[in-house]
Short mmCIF file of N, CA and C in Angstrom, two decimals:
data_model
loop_
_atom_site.label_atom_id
_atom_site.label_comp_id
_atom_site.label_asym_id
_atom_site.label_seq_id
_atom_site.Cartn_x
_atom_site.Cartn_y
_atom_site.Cartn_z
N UNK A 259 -177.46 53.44 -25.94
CA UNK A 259 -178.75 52.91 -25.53
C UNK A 259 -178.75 52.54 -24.06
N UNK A 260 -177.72 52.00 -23.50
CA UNK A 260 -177.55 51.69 -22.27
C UNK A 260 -177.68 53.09 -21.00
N UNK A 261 -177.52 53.75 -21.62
CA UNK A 261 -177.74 55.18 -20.77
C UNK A 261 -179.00 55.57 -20.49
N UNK A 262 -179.81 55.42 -21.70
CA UNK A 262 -181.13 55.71 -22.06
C UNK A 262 -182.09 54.64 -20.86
N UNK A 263 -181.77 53.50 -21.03
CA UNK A 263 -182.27 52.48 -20.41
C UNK A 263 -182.01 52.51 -19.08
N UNK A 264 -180.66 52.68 -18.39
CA UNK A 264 -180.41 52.78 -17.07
C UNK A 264 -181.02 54.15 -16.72
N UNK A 265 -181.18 55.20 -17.12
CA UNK A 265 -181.48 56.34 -16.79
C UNK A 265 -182.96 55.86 -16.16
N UNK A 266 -183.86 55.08 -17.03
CA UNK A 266 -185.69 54.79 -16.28
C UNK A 266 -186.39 55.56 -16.68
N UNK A 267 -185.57 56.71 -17.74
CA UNK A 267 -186.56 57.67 -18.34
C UNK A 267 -188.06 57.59 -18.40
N UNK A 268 -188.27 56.21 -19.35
CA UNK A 268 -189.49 55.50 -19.39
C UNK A 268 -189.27 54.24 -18.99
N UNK A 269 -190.45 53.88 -18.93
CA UNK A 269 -190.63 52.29 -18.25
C UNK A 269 -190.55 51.66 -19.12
N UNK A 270 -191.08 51.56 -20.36
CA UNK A 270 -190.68 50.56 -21.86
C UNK A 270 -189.88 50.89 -22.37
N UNK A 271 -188.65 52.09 -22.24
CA UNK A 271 -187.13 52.26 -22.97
C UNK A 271 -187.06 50.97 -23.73
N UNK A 272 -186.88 49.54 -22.95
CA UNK A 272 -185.38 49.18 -23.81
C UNK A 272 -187.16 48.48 -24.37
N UNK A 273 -187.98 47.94 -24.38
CA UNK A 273 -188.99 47.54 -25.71
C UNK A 273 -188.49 48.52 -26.72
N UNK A 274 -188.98 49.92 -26.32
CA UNK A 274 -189.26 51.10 -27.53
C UNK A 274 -187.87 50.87 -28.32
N UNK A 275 -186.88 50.84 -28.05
CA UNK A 275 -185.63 51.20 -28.28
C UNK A 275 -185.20 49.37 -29.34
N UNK A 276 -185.26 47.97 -28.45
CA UNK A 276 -185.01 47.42 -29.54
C UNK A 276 -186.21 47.21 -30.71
N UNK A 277 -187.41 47.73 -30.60
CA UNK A 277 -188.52 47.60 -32.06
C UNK A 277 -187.65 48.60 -32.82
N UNK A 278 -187.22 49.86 -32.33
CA UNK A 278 -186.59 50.61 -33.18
C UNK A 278 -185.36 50.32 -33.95
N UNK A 279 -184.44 49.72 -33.11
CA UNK A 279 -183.10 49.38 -33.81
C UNK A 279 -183.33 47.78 -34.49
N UNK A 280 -184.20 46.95 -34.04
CA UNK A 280 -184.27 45.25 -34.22
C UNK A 280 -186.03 45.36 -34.77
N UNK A 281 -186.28 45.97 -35.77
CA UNK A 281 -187.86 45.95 -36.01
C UNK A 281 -188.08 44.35 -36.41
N UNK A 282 -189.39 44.02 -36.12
CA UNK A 282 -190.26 42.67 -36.45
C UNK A 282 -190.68 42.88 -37.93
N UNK A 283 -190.56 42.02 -38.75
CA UNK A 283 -190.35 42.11 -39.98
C UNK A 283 -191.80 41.18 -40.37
N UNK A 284 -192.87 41.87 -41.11
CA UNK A 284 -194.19 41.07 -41.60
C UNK A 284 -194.46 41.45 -43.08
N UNK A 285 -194.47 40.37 -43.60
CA UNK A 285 -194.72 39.85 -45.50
C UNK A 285 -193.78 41.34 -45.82
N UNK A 286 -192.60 40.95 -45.47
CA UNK A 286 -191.52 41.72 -46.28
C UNK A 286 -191.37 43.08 -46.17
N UNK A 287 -192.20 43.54 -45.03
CA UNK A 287 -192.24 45.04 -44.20
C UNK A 287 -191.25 44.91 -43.08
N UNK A 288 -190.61 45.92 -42.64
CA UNK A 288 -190.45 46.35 -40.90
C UNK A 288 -191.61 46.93 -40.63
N UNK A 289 -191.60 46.27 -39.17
CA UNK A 289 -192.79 46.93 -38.56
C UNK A 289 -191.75 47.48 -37.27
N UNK A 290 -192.37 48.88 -37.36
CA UNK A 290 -191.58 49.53 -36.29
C UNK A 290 -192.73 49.93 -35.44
N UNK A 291 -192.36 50.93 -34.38
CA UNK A 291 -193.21 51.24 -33.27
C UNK A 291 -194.33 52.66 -33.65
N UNK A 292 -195.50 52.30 -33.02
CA UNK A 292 -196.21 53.32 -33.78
C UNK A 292 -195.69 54.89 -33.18
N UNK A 293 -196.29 55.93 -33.82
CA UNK A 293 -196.01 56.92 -33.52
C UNK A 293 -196.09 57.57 -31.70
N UNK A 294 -197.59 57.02 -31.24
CA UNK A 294 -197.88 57.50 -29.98
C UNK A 294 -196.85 56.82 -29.28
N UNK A 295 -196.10 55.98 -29.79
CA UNK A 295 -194.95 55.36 -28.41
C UNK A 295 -193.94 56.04 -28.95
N UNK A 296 -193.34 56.85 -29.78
CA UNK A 296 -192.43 57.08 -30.21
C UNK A 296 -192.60 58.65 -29.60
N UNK A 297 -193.43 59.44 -29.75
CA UNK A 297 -193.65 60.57 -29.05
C UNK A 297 -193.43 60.67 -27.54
N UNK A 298 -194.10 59.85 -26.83
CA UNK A 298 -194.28 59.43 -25.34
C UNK A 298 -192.87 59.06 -24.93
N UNK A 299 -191.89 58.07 -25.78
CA UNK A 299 -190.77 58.30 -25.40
C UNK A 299 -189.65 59.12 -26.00
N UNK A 300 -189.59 59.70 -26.52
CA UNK A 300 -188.94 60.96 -26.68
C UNK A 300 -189.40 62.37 -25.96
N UNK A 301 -190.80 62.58 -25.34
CA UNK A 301 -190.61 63.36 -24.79
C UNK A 301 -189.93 63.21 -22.74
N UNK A 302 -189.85 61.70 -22.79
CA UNK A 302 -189.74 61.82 -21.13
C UNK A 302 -188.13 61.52 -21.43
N UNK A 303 -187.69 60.74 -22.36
CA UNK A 303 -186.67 60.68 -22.53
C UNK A 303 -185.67 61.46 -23.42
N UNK A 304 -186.03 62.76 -23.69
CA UNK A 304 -185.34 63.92 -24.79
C UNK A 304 -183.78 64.10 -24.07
N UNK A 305 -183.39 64.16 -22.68
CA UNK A 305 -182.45 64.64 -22.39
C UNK A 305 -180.84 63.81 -22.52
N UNK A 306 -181.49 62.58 -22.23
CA UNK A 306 -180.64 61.15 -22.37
C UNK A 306 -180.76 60.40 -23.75
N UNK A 307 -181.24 61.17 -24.93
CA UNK A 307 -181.40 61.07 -26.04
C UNK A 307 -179.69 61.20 -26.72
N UNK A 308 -178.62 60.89 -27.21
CA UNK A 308 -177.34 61.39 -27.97
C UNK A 308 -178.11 62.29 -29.41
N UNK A 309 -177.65 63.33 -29.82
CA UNK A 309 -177.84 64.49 -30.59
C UNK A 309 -178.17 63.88 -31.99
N UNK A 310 -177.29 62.68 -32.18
CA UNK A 310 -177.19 62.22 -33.74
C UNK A 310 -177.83 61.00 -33.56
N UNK A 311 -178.70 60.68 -32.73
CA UNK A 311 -180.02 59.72 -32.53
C UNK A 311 -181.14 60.88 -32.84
N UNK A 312 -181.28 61.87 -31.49
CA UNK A 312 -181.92 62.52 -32.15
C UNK A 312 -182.87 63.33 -33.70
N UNK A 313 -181.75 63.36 -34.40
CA UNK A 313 -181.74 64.27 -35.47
C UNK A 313 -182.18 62.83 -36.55
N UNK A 314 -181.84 61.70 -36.43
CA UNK A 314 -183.10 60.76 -37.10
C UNK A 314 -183.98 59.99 -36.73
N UNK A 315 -184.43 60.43 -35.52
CA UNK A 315 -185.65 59.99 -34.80
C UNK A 315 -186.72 60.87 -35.21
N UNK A 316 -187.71 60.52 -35.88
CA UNK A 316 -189.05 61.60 -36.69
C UNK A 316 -190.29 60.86 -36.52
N UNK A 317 -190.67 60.85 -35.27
CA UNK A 317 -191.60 60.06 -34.94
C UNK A 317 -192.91 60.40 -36.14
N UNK A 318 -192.63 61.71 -36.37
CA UNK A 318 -194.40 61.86 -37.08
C UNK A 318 -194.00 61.40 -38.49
N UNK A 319 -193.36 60.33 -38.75
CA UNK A 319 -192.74 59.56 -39.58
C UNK A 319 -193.22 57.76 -39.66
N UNK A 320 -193.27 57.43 -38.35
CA UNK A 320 -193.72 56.77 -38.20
C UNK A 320 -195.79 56.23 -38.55
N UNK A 321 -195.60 54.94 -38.66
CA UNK A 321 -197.30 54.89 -39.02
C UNK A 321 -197.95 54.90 -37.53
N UNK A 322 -199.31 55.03 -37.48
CA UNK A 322 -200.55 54.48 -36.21
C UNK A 322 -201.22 53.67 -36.55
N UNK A 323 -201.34 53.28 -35.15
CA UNK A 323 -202.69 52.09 -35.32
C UNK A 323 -203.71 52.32 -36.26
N UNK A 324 -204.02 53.80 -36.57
CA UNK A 324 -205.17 53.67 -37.65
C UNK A 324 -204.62 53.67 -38.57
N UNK A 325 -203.62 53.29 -39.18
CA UNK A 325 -203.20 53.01 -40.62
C UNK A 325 -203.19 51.39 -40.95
N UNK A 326 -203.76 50.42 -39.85
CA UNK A 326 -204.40 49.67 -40.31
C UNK A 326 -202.98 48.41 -39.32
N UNK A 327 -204.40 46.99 -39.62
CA UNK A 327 -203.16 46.00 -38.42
C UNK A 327 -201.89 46.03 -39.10
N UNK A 328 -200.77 45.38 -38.61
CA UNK A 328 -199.49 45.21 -38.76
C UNK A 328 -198.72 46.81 -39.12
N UNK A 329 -199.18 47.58 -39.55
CA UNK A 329 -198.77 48.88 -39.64
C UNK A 329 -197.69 49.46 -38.55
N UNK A 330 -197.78 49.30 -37.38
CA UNK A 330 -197.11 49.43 -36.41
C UNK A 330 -197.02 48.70 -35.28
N UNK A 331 -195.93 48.49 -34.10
CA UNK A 331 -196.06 48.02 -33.07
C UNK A 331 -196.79 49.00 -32.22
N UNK A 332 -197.69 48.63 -31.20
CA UNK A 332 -198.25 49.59 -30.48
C UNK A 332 -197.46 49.26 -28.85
N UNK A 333 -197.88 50.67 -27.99
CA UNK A 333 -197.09 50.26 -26.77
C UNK A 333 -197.34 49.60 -26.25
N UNK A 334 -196.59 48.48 -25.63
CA UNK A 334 -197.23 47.11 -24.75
C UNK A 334 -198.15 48.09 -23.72
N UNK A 335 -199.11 46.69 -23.14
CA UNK A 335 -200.09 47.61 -22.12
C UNK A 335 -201.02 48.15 -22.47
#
Protein backbone atom coordinates (compact mmCIF):
# COMPACT_ATOMS: atom_id res chain seq x y z
CA UNK A 1 0.00 0.00 0.00
CA UNK A 2 2.80 2.28 0.73
CA UNK A 3 3.94 2.22 -2.90
CA UNK A 4 0.54 2.87 -4.13
CA UNK A 5 0.32 5.93 -1.88
CA UNK A 6 3.84 7.35 -2.37
CA UNK A 7 3.55 6.81 -6.04
CA UNK A 8 0.39 10.04 -6.03
CA UNK A 9 -1.24 7.88 -8.47
CA UNK A 10 -4.41 9.47 -7.12
CA UNK A 11 -4.96 12.13 -4.78
CA UNK A 12 -7.38 10.06 -2.35
CA UNK A 13 -5.09 6.69 -2.57
CA UNK A 14 -4.56 6.25 1.00
CA UNK A 15 -8.73 7.36 1.85
CA UNK A 16 -9.67 4.81 -1.09
CA UNK A 17 -7.26 2.25 0.10
CA UNK A 18 -7.96 2.36 4.08
CA UNK A 19 -12.23 2.27 3.42
CA UNK A 20 -11.07 -0.73 1.50
CA UNK A 21 -8.85 -2.62 3.85
CA UNK A 22 -10.46 -0.77 7.40
CA UNK A 23 -14.30 -0.46 6.06
CA UNK A 24 -16.79 1.71 8.46
CA UNK A 25 -19.08 -0.71 9.77
CA UNK A 26 -23.19 0.52 9.92
CA UNK A 27 -26.12 -1.70 11.81
CA UNK A 28 -23.88 -4.70 11.24
CA UNK A 29 -22.83 -3.97 7.47
CA UNK A 30 -19.26 -2.92 6.04
CA UNK A 31 -19.61 -0.10 4.24
CA UNK A 32 -17.00 0.00 1.69
CA UNK A 33 -16.26 2.53 -1.10
CA UNK A 34 -18.70 2.99 -3.82
CA UNK A 35 -18.00 1.74 -7.14
CA UNK A 36 -17.24 5.21 -9.08
CA UNK A 37 -14.22 5.62 -6.57
CA UNK A 38 -13.15 2.27 -6.96
CA UNK A 39 -13.02 2.50 -10.83
CA UNK A 40 -11.38 6.08 -10.84
CA UNK A 41 -8.78 4.57 -8.70
CA UNK A 42 -7.84 1.62 -10.29
CA UNK A 43 -7.74 3.06 -13.46
CA UNK A 44 -4.99 5.94 -12.62
CA UNK A 45 -3.55 3.65 -10.30
CA UNK A 46 -3.54 0.02 -12.36
CA UNK A 47 0.27 0.02 -12.69
CA UNK A 48 1.32 0.36 -8.92
CA UNK A 49 -1.52 -1.99 -8.23
CA UNK A 50 0.53 -5.75 -6.82
CA UNK A 51 -1.13 -8.61 -9.22
CA UNK A 52 -2.78 -10.50 -6.19
CA UNK A 53 -4.53 -7.14 -5.04
CA UNK A 54 -5.50 -6.87 -8.30
CA UNK A 55 -7.20 -10.13 -9.08
CA UNK A 56 -9.63 -9.33 -5.87
CA UNK A 57 -10.32 -5.94 -6.49
CA UNK A 58 -13.96 -6.14 -8.58
CA UNK A 59 -15.07 -2.87 -8.35
CA UNK A 60 -18.38 -3.65 -10.38
CA UNK A 61 -18.84 -5.59 -7.15
CA UNK A 62 -19.07 -2.98 -5.21
CA UNK A 63 -22.58 -0.98 -4.38
CA UNK A 64 -23.46 3.05 -5.66
CA UNK A 65 -24.86 5.76 -4.32
CA UNK A 66 -28.05 4.74 -6.00
CA UNK A 67 -28.40 1.68 -4.09
CA UNK A 68 -29.50 3.79 -1.45
CA UNK A 69 -27.77 5.92 1.88
CA UNK A 70 -25.18 3.98 3.82
CA UNK A 71 -24.76 1.58 0.86
CA UNK A 72 -21.43 2.92 0.11
CA UNK A 73 -18.71 5.41 0.95
CA UNK A 74 -18.68 7.96 -1.77
CA UNK A 75 -15.44 9.90 -2.91
CA UNK A 76 -14.66 12.68 -0.52
CA UNK A 77 -15.24 16.02 -2.47
Amino acid sequence: CRTIIASKCHNLGYEFLCQLLQPVCYLENMVLPCRDFCIEFTENCQEYIPNEIKAQLDCDKLATEADGPSACISKPG
